[in-house]
Amino acid sequence: MTRITTPKSVRECLRSKRRDTIAVHDKNKAKVKKVVDIQDIRAQLRGIMGTHDTHLVNEEDDDEDVEDEDVYMYPTDMYPDERMHIDMQFVPRKHQNGNVNNMRIL
């Protein structure tokens, strides 16, 4: 038979309740800190990753005009300064009809 342990005195009961209250408070405090840290990281990444980087593929877009678009997707582990260096190696060039931008290497 399982025996339920109970505090032997009112003082022990109050200590136990106080410990539980502190534990719950610390847990809630840790959750709030985690949320704040995540928001800070997202704010920092917003400066590095522009809004155009978040949606690289438009699923509603038809594939008919794919040859008209020049798309370059960067590796996910690339640092921003590496990406900037790669971008600086490419310059836009007008296509023969004057409407379409192609990329050429310097």
C-alpha positions as a printed NumPy array, in Angstrom:
array([[  0.   ,   0.   ,   0.   ],
       [  1.323,   3.446,  -0.936],
       [  1.705,   5.799,   1.918],
       [  1.079,   9.51 ,   1.431],
       [  3.634,  11.659,   3.189],
       [  2.297,  14.721,   4.926],
       [  4.15 ,  17.571,   6.631],
       [  4.571,  17.035,  10.344],
       [  3.836,  20.587,  11.307],
       [  2.28 ,  23.772,  10.04 ],
       [  5.741,  25.319,   9.774],
       [  6.905,  22.582,   7.389],
       [  3.726,  23.005,   5.364],
       [  4.371,  26.733,   4.991],
       [  8.009,  26.099,   3.997],
       [  6.913,  23.599,   1.388],
       [  4.323,  26.005,   0.006],
       [  6.907,  28.805,  -0.11 ],
       [  9.409,  26.573,  -1.966],
       [  6.73 ,  25.632,  -4.494],
       [  5.749,  29.272,  -4.981],
       [  9.379,  30.266,  -5.563],
       [  9.861,  27.398,  -8.019],
       [  6.778,  28.422, -10.027],
       [  7.892,  32.064,  -9.979],
       [ 11.394,  31.142, -11.202],
       [  9.932,  28.968, -13.948],
       [  7.658,  31.783, -15.158],
       [ 10.562,  34.239, -14.998],
       [ 12.671,  31.892, -17.154],
       [  9.858,  31.624, -19.721],
       [  9.593,  35.418, -19.975],
       [ 13.375,  35.725, -20.373],
       [ 13.313,  33.101, -23.126],
       [ 10.608,  35.006, -25.029],
       [ 12.551,  38.277, -24.699],
       [ 15.756,  36.609, -25.908],
       [ 13.961,  35.15 , -28.935],
       [ 12.502,  38.565, -29.773],
       [ 15.973,  40.135, -29.523],
       [ 17.445,  37.524, -31.848],
       [ 14.646,  38.051, -34.368],
       [ 15.174,  41.823, -34.213],
       [ 18.884,  41.363, -34.9  ],
       [ 18.185,  39.015, -37.802],
       [ 15.695,  41.463, -39.286],
       [ 18.596,  43.822, -39.915],
       [ 20.648,  41.105, -41.622],
       [ 17.917,  39.28 , -43.512],
       [ 15.676,  41.556, -45.506],
       [ 12.019,  40.883, -46.127],
       [ 12.873,  39.685, -49.636],
       [ 14.945,  36.845, -48.168],
       [ 12.137,  35.338, -46.118],
       [  9.993,  34.231, -49.075],
       [ 12.337,  33.002, -51.775],
       [  9.776,  30.811, -53.483],
       [  6.275,  31.945, -54.342],
       [  4.196,  28.776, -54.455],
       [  1.309,  30.491, -56.243],
       [  3.567,  31.667, -59.068],
       [  3.316,  29.755, -62.323],
       [  6.477,  28.224, -63.744],
       [  5.76 ,  29.616, -67.226],
       [  7.868,  32.748, -66.772],
       [ 10.815,  31.062, -65.043],
       [ 13.227,  31.762, -67.885],
       [ 12.47 ,  35.498, -67.546],
       [ 13.613,  35.609, -63.925],
       [ 17.178,  35.427, -62.681],
       [ 17.094,  33.815, -59.253],
       [ 20.092,  33.172, -57.05 ],
       [ 19.599,  31.421, -53.725],
       [ 22.379,  31.737, -51.172],
       [ 23.508,  28.842, -48.965],
       [ 21.867,  28.963, -45.551],
       [ 25.166,  28.99 , -43.673],
       [ 26.614,  31.966, -45.575],
       [ 27.593,  35.029, -43.549],
       [ 26.232,  38.442, -44.653],
       [ 29.685,  39.755, -45.598],
       [ 30.273,  36.703, -47.817],
       [ 26.928,  37.304, -49.503],
       [ 27.767,  40.979, -50.041],
       [ 31.09 ,  39.969, -51.62 ],
       [ 29.287,  37.642, -54.034],
       [ 26.712,  40.338, -54.865],
       [ 29.494,  42.776, -55.693],
       [ 30.86 ,  40.341, -58.294],
       [ 27.656,  40.554, -60.324],
       [ 26.44 ,  43.638, -62.201],
       [ 23.137,  44.01 , -64.073],
       [ 23.344,  44.107, -67.858],
       [ 20.517,  44.909, -70.26 ],
       [ 19.51 ,  42.056, -72.518],
       [ 19.287,  42.608, -76.276],
       [ 15.629,  43.645, -76.122],
       [ 16.379,  46.155, -73.336],
       [ 13.749,  44.867, -70.889],
       [ 15.322,  41.87 , -69.234],
       [ 18.214,  42.2  , -66.774],
       [ 20.811,  39.466, -66.949],
       [ 23.814,  39.057, -64.715],
       [ 27.383,  38.954, -65.896],
       [ 30.53 ,  38.362, -63.889],
       [ 32.998,  41.261, -63.722]])
